[in-house]
Coordinates of C-alpha atoms in Angstrom, one line a residue:
Chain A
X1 CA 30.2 -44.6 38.3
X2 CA 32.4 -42.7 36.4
X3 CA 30.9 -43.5 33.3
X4 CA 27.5 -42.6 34.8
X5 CA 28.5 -39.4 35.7
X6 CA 29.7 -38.7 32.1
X7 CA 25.8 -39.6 30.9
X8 CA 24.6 -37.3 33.2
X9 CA 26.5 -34.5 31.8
X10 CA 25.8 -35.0 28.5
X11 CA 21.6 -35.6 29.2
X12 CA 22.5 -32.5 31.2
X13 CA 23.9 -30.3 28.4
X14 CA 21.2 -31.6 25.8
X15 CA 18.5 -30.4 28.3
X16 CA 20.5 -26.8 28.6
X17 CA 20.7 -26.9 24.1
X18 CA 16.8 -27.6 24.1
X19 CA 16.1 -25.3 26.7
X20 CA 18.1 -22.9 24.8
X21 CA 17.4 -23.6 21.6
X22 CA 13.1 -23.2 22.7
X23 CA 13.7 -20.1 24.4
X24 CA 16.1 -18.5 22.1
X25 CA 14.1 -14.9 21.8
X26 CA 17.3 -13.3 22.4
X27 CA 17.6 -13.5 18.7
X28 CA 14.8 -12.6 16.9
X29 CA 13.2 -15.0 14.3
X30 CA 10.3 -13.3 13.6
X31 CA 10.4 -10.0 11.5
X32 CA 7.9 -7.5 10.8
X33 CA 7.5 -4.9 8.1
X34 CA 4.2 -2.7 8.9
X35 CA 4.8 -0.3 6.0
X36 CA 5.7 -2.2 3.2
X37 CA 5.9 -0.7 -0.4
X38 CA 3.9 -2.4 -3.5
X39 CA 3.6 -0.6 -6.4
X40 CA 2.4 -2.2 -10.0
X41 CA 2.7 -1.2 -13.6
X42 CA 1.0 -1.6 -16.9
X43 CA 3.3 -0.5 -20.4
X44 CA 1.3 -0.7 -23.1
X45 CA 2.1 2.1 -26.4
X46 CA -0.9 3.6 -25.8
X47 CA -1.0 4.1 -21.8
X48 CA 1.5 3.7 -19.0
X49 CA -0.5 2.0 -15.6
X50 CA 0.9 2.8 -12.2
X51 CA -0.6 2.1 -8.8
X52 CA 1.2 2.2 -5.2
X53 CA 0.2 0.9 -1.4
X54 CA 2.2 1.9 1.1
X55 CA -0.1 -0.1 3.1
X56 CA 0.9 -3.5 2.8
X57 CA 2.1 -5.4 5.9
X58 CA 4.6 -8.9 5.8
X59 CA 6.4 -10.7 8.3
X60 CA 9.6 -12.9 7.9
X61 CA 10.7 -15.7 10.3
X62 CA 14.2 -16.4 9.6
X63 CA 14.7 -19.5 11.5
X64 CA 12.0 -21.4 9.1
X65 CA 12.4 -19.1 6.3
X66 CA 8.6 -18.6 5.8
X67 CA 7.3 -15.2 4.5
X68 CA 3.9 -13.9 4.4
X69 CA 2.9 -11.0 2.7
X70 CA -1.0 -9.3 3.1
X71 CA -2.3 -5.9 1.0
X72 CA -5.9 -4.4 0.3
X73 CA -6.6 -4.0 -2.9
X74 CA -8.4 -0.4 -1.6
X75 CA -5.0 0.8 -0.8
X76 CA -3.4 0.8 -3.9
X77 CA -3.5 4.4 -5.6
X78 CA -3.6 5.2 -8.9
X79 CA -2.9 8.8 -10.8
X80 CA -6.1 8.7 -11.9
X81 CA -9.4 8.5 -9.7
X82 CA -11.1 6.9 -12.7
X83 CA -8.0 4.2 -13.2
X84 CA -8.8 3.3 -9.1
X85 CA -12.2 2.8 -9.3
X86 CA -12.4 0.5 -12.5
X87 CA -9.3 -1.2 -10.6
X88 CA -12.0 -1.5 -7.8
X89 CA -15.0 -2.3 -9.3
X90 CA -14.2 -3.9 -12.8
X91 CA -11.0 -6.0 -12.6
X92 CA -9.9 -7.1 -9.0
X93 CA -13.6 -6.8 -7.7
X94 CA -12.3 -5.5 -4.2
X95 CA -16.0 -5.5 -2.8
X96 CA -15.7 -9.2 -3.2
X97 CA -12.0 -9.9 -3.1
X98 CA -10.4 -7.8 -0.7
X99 CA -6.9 -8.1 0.1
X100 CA -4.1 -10.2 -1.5
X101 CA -1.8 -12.8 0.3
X102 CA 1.6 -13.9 -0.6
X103 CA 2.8 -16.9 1.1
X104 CA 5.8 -18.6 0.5
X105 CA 9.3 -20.4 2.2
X106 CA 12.7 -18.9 1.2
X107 CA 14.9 -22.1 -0.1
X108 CA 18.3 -20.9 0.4
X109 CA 18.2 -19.9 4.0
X110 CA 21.0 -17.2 4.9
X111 CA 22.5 -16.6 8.2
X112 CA 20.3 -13.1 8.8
X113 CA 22.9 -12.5 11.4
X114 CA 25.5 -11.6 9.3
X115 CA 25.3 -8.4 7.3
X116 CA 25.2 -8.6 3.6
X117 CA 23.4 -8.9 0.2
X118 CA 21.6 -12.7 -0.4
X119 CA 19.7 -13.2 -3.6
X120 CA 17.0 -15.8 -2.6
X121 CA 14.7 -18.1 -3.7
X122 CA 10.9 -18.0 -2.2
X123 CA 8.7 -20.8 -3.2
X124 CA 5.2 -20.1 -2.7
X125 CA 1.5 -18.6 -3.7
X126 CA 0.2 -16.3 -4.9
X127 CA -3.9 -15.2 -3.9
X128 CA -5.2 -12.5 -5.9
X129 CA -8.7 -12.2 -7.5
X130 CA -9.4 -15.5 -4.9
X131 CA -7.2 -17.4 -7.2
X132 CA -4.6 -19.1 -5.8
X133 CA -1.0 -19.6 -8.0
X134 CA 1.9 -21.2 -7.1
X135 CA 4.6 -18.8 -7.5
X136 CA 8.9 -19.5 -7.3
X137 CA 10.2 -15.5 -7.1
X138 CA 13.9 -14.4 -6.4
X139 CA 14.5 -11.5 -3.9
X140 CA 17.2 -9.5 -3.0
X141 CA 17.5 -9.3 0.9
X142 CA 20.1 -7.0 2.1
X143 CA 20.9 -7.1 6.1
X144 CA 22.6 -4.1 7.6
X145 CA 22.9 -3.2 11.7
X146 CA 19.9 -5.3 12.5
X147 CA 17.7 -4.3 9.4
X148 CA 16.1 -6.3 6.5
X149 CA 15.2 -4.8 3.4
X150 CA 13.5 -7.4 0.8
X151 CA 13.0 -5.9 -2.8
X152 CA 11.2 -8.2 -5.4
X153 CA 10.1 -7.6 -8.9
X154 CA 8.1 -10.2 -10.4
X155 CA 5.3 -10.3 -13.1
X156 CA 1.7 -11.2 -12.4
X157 CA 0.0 -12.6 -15.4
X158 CA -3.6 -11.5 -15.5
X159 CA -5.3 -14.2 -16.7
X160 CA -3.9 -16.2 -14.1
X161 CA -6.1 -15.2 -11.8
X162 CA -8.9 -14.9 -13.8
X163 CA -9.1 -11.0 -14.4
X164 CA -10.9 -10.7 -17.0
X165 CA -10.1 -7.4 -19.4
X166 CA -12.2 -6.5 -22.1
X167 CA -11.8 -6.2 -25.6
X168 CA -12.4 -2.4 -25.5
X169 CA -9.3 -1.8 -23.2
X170 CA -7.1 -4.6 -24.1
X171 CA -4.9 -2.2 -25.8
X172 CA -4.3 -0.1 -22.6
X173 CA -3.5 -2.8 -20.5
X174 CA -1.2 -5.3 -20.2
X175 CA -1.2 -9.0 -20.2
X176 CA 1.4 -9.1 -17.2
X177 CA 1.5 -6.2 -14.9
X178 CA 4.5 -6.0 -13.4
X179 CA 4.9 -5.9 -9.2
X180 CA 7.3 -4.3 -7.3
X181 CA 7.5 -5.0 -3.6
X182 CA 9.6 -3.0 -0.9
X183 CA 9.7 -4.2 2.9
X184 CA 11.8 -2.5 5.7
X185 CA 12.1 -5.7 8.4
X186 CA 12.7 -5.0 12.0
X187 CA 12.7 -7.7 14.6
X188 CA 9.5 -8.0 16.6
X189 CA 10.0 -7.1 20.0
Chain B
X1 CA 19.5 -44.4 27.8
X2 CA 16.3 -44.3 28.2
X3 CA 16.3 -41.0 29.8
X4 CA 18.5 -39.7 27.3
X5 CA 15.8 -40.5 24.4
X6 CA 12.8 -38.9 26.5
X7 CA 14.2 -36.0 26.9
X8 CA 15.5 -35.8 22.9
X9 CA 12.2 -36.6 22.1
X10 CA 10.2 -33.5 24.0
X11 CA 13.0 -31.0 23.1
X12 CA 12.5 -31.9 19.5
X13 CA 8.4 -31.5 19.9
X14 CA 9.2 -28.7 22.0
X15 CA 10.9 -27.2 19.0
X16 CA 8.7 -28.5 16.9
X17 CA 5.3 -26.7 18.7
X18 CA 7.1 -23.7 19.2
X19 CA 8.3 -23.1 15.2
X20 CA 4.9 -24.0 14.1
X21 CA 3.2 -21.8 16.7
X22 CA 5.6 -19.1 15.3
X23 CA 4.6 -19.8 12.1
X24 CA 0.7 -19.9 12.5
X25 CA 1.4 -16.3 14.4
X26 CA 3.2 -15.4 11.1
X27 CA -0.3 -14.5 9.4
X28 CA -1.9 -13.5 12.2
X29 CA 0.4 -11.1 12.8
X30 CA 0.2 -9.8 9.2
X31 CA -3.3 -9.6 9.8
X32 CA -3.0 -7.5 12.8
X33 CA -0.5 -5.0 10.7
X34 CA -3.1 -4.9 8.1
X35 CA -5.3 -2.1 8.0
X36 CA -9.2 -3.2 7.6
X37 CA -10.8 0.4 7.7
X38 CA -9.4 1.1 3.7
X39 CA -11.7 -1.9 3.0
X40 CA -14.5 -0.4 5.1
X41 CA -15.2 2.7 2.7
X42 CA -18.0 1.8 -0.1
X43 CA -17.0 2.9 -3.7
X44 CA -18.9 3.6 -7.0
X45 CA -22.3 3.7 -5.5
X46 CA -23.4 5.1 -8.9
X47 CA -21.0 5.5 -12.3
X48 CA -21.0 9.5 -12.7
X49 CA -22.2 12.5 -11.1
X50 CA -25.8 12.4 -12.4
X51 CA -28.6 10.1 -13.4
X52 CA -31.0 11.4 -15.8
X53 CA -32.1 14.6 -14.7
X54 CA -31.0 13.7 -10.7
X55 CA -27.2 14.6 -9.2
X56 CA -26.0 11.3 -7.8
X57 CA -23.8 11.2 -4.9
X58 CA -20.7 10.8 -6.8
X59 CA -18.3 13.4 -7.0
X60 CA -15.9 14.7 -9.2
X61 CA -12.5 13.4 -7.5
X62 CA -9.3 16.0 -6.6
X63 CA -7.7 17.6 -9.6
X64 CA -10.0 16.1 -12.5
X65 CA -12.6 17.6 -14.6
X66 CA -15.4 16.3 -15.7
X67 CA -16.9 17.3 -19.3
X68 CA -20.7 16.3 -19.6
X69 CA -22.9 17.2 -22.6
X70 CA -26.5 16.6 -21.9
X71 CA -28.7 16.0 -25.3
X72 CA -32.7 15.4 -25.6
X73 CA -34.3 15.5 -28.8
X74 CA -38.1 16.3 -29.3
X75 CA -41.3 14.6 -28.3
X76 CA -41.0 10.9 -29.7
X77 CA -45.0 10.9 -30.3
X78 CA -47.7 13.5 -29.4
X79 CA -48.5 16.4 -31.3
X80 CA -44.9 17.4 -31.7
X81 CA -43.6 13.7 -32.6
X82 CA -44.3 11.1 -35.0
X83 CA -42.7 10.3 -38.1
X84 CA -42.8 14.0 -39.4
X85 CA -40.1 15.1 -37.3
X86 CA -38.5 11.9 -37.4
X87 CA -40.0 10.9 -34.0
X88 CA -38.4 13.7 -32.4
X89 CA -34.9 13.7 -34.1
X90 CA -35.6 16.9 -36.0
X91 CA -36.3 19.1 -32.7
X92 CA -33.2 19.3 -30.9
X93 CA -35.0 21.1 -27.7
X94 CA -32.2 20.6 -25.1
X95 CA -28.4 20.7 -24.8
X96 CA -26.0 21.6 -21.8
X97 CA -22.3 21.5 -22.2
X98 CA -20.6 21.4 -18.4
X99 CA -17.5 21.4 -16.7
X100 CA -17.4 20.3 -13.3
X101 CA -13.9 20.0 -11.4
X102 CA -12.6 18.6 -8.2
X103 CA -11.2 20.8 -5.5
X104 CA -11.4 18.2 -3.0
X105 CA -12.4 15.0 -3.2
X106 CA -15.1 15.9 -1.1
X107 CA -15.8 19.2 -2.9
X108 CA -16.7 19.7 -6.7
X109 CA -17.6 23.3 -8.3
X110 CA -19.3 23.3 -11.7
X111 CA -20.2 25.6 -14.8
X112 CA -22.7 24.9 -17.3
X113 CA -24.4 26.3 -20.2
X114 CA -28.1 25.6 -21.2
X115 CA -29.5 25.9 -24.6
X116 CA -33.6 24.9 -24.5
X117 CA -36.3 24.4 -25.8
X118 CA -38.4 27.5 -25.3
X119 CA -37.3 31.8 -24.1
X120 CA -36.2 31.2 -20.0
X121 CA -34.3 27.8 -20.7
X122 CA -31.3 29.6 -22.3
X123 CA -28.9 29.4 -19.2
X124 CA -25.7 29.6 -17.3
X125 CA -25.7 27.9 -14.3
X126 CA -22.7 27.5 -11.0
X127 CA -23.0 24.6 -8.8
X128 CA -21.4 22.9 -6.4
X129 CA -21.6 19.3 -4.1
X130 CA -20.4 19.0 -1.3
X131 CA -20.0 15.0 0.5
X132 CA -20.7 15.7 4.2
X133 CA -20.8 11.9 4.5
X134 CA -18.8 8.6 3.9
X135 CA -21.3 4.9 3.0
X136 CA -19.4 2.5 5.2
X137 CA -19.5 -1.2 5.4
X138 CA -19.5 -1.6 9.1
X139 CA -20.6 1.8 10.0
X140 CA -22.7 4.8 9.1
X141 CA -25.0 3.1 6.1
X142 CA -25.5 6.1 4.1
X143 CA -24.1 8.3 1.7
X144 CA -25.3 12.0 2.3
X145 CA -24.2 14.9 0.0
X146 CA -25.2 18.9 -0.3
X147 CA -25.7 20.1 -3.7
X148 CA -26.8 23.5 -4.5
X149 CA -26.6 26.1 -7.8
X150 CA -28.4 29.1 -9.7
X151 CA -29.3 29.5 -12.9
X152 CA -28.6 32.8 -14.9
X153 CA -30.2 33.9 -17.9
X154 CA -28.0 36.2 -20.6
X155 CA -31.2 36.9 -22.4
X156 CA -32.3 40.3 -23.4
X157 CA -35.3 41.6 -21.5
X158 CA -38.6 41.4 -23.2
X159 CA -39.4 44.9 -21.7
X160 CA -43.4 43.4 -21.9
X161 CA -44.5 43.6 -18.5
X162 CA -46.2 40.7 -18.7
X163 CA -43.7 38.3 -20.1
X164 CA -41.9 35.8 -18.1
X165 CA -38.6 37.5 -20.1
X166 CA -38.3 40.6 -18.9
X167 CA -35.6 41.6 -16.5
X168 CA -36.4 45.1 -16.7
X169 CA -37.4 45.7 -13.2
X170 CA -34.5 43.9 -11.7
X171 CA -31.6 41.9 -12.7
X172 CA -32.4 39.8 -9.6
X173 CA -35.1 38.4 -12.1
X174 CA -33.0 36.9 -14.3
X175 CA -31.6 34.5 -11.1
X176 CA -33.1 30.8 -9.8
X177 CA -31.6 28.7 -7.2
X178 CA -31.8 25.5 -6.5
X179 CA -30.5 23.1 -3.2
X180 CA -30.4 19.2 -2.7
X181 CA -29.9 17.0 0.0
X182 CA -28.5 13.9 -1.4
X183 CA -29.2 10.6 0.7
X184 CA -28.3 7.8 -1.4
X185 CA -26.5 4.1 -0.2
X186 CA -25.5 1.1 -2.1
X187 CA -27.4 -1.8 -1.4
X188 CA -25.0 -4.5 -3.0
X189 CA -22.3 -5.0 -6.0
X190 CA -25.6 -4.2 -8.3
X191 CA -28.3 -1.8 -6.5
X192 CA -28.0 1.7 -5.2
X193 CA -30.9 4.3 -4.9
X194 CA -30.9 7.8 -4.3
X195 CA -33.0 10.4 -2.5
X196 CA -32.8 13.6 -2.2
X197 CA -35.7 16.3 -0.7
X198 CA -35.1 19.5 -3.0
X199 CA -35.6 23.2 -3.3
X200 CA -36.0 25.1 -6.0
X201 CA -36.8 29.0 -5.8
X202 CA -37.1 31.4 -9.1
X203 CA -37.2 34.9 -8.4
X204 CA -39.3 35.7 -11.5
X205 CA -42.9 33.9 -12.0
X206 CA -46.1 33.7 -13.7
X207 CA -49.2 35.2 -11.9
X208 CA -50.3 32.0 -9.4
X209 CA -46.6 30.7 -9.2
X210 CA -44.9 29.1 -6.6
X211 CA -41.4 31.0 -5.7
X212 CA -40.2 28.2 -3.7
X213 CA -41.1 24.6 -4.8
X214 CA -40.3 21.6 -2.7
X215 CA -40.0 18.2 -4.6
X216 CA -38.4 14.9 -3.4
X217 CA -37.0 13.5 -5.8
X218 CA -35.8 9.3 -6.0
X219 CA -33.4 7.5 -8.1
X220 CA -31.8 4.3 -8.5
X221 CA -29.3 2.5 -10.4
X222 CA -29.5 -1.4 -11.4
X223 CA -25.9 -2.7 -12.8
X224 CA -26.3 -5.8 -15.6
X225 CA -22.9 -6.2 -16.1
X226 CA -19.7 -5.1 -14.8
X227 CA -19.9 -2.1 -17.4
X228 CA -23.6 -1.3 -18.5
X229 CA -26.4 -0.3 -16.0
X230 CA -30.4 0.5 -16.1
X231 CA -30.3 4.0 -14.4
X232 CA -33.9 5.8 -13.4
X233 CA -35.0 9.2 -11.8
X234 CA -38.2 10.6 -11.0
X235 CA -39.5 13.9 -9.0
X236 CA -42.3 14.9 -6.9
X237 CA -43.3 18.0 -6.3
X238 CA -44.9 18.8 -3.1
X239 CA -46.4 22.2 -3.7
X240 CA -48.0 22.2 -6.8
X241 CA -49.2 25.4 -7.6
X242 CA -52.3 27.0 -9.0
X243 CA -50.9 28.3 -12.3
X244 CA -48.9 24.6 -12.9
X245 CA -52.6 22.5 -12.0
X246 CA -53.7 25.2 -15.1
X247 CA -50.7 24.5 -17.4
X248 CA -51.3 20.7 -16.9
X249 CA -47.7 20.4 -15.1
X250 CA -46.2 16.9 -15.1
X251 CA -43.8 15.4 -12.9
X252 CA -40.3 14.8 -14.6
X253 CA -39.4 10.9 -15.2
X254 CA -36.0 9.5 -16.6
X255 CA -35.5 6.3 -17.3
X256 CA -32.2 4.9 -19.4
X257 CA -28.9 2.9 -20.2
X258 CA -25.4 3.9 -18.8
X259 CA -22.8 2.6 -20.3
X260 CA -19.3 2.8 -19.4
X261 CA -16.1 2.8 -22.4
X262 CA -12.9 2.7 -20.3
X263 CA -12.8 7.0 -20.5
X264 CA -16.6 7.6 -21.4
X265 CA -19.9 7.1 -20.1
X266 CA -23.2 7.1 -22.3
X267 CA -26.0 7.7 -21.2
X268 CA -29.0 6.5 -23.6
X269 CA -32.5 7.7 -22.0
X270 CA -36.0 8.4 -22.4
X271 CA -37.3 11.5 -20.5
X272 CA -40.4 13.6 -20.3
X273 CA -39.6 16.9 -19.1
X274 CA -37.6 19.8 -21.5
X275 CA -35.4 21.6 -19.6
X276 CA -32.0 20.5 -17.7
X277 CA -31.4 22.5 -14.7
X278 CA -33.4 21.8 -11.6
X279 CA -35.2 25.1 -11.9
X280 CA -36.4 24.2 -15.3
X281 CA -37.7 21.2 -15.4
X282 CA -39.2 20.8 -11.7
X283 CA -41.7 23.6 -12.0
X284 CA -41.8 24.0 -16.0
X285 CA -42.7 20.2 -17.1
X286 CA -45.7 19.6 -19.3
X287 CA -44.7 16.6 -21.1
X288 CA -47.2 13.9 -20.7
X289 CA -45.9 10.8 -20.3
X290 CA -49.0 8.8 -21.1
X291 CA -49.2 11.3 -24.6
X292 CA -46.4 10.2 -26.1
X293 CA -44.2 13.6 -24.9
X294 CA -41.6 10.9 -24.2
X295 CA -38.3 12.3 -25.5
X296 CA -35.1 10.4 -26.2
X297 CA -31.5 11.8 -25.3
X298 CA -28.2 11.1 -24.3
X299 CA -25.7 12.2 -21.6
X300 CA -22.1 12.2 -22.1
X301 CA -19.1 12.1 -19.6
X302 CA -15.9 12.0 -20.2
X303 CA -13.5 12.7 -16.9
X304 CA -9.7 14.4 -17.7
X305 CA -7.0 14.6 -15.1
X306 CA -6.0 18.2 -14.2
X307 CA -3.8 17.9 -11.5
X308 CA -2.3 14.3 -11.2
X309 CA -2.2 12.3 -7.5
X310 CA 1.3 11.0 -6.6

């Protein structure tokens, strides 16, 4: 009997863990950025390229580790109205390819609980230009009083994805632009 | 221990459903924070703020200026053509130099200065569009613009009462106007057309003149590649007057090549009519298309940033 009552307990506190564990909203897993910063750049001698959206939405769970990143390729703005619209119409065809995903799973997991700096690993794609390319990019995470800000820089190389740049700008533009992403996490309610 | 497993077993699916429900949610919630309506807007219905001899709907964006310099050479055939003046090369009839700059993005102004081919063509001219509204993908299908100007003439008066040139009676005289409603909507990635009903009133004409001419005018642009484009204009005009059925008046047609260089857009093009400005070449054409008064020119754009966006 005695040992009976023992079983019970434990079957008991498994069912209180998984009860616990499949309800646990109290801490939040899933993390939202609405506002998040991309910005890209072009150095070349003969012109400097820079474009920004502050339009860009991601969303972190920190129990899997899987991030997910969305922009339109309407919202990035440019210096120059002329540099937007052959962005538009000539390079990332936005009529036909509108938006760009980033998808990916951070490797080394941190506790997002704790405050601190954590220089992670994402593995993941990349779709831009509908081509899809696998993508391994570090990030610096930084958790303070409940916040997550994520800052990458990475380069995208054009011809990965198929933009095409002709021969009578390829001196103003650069083989691998270089992006810049900022994201402000708070926890979903 | 039966039991035991069981209950293992559904808290690990439970787990299980619940991270990859939180996971397919992941994307849909970035979906939801994404903003569709910047997609919805439709861009670059035509490559620069004119065709041939017809405004497009484009504008002039905030803070940039936009230098155009508008070139037609003489009759390729005809009485005036042929290989004696070089098919047309030796009679440079028409040139405008412009600057037209963004206010808004929604509002250009422009200046311009007119040298042609015969005494009332030599002109200044003010303009300005105006986009009252947006083409959108899933909503209103058209793009609609105002676009409006007059023409001065610095000439010196003629003092012959007769003569088309002489201001002496009034300064007024030396004034044309001209007004456009611009309809135009892209159709896809390739197509857009243009049209736009049109005013044009001179305060100075011949005996039997019209003051006020209405024309509707239509144009259209047909991309080949991602750079190079067949463009085409054409006018009608509705009230035809007395004194233009005498002169033989013709209705203006464009037709050419755009081409866009990165900074630069050419323009290579065939067109009958001499004369630039709406209140020119609407009323003043008598190039016959079907005589060879075909004349070729070119159009030049080339777009600086004043004022830069941050």
């Amino acid at each position: 009997m005695v040992f009976k009552i023992e079983k019970l307990k434990i079957i008991l506190k498994i069912i209180i863990l998984v009860i616990a564990i499949a309800s646990s909203n109290a801490q939040a897993q899933v993390w939202l950025s609405k506002n998040a910063k991309i910005r890209f750049f072009s150095k070349t001698p003969l012109e400097d390229i820079e474009a920004a959206s502050n339009y860009a939405a991601g969303a972190l769970n920190t129990k899997t580790g899987r991030i997910f990143f969305k922009v339109m390729m309407k919202s990035f703005k440019f210096e120059k109205a002329l540099m937007e619209e052959h962005f538009n119409e000539n390079y990332i065809e936005s009529d036909k390819y509108p938006s760009a995903e980033f998808d990916g799973i951070i490797q080394n997991i941190p506790d997002f609980t704790k405050d601190g700096n954590y220089e992670l690993m994402i593995k993941g794609s990349l779709l831009l230009h509908a081509t899809k390319v696998p993508r391994d990019i570090k990030a610096t995470f930084r958790v303070t009083n409940g916040k997550i800000e994520a800052k990458s820089i990475f380069l995208v190389p054009c011809q990965d994805h198929n933009i095409k740049i002709p021969s009578i700008t390829r001196k103003n533009i650069s083989d691998n632009i270089e992006v810049t992403i900022l994201a402000n996490f708070t926890a979903k309610s | 221990m039966n039991c035991f497993k069981i209950i293992l077993l559904s808290g690990i699916l439970l787990l299980g459903m619940r991270l990859a429900a939180q996971d397919d949610e992941l994307a849909s919630l970035v979906n939801s924070q994404t903003d569709s309506t910047i997609d919805d807007k439709v861009i670059a219905s035509f490559k620069t703020t004119r065709l041939i001899n017809l405004t497009t709907i484009e504008q002039v964006k905030r803070g940039e200026l936009d230098f155009r310099i508008a070139h037609r050479f003489g009759d390729i055939a005809g009485s005036a053509g042929g290989a004696s003046t070089f098919f047309g090369f030796d009679n440079v009839s028409d040139i405008r130099f412009s600057f037209d700059y963004g206010i808004f993005d929604v509002w250009q102004i422009g200046i311009g200065r007119s040298k042609g081919g015969y005494s009332t063509s030599q002109v200044f001219d003010l303009n300005s569009k105006f986009k009252l509204a947006q083409q959108k993908k899933n909503g209103f299908p058209l793009a609609i613009s105002l676009f409006g100007g007059l023409t001065f003439t610095s000439m010196q008066s003629s003092g012959v009462l007769s003569d088309i040139n002489n201001f002496n009676r009034s300064t007024a005289h030396r004034f044309n106007y001209f007004g456009q409603i611009l309809i135009a909507r892209k159709m896809n990635d390739q197509f857009s057309f243009i049209i736009a009903p049109t005013i044009v009133h001179r305060n100075l004409v011949f005996l039997g003149d019209n003051n006020t001419h209405f024309a509707i005018a239509a144009g259209a642009r047909f991309k080949i590649s991602k750079r190079a484009a067949i463009i085409a204009d054409y006018y009608q005009v509705l009230n035809v007057s007395n004194f233009q059925k005498l002169i033989g008046h013709q209705m203006p047609i464009g037709l050419g090549f755009e081409l866009e260089t990165g900074g630069h857009v050419f323009h290579a093009l065939f067109s009958t009519n001499t004369g630039l400005m709406e209140s020119q070449f609407l009323p003043n054409n008598t190039a016959k298309f079907t005589a060879g008064q075909v004349r070729f020119g070119f159009n030049i754009s080339r777009v600086f940033t004043i004022i830069k966006d941050k």
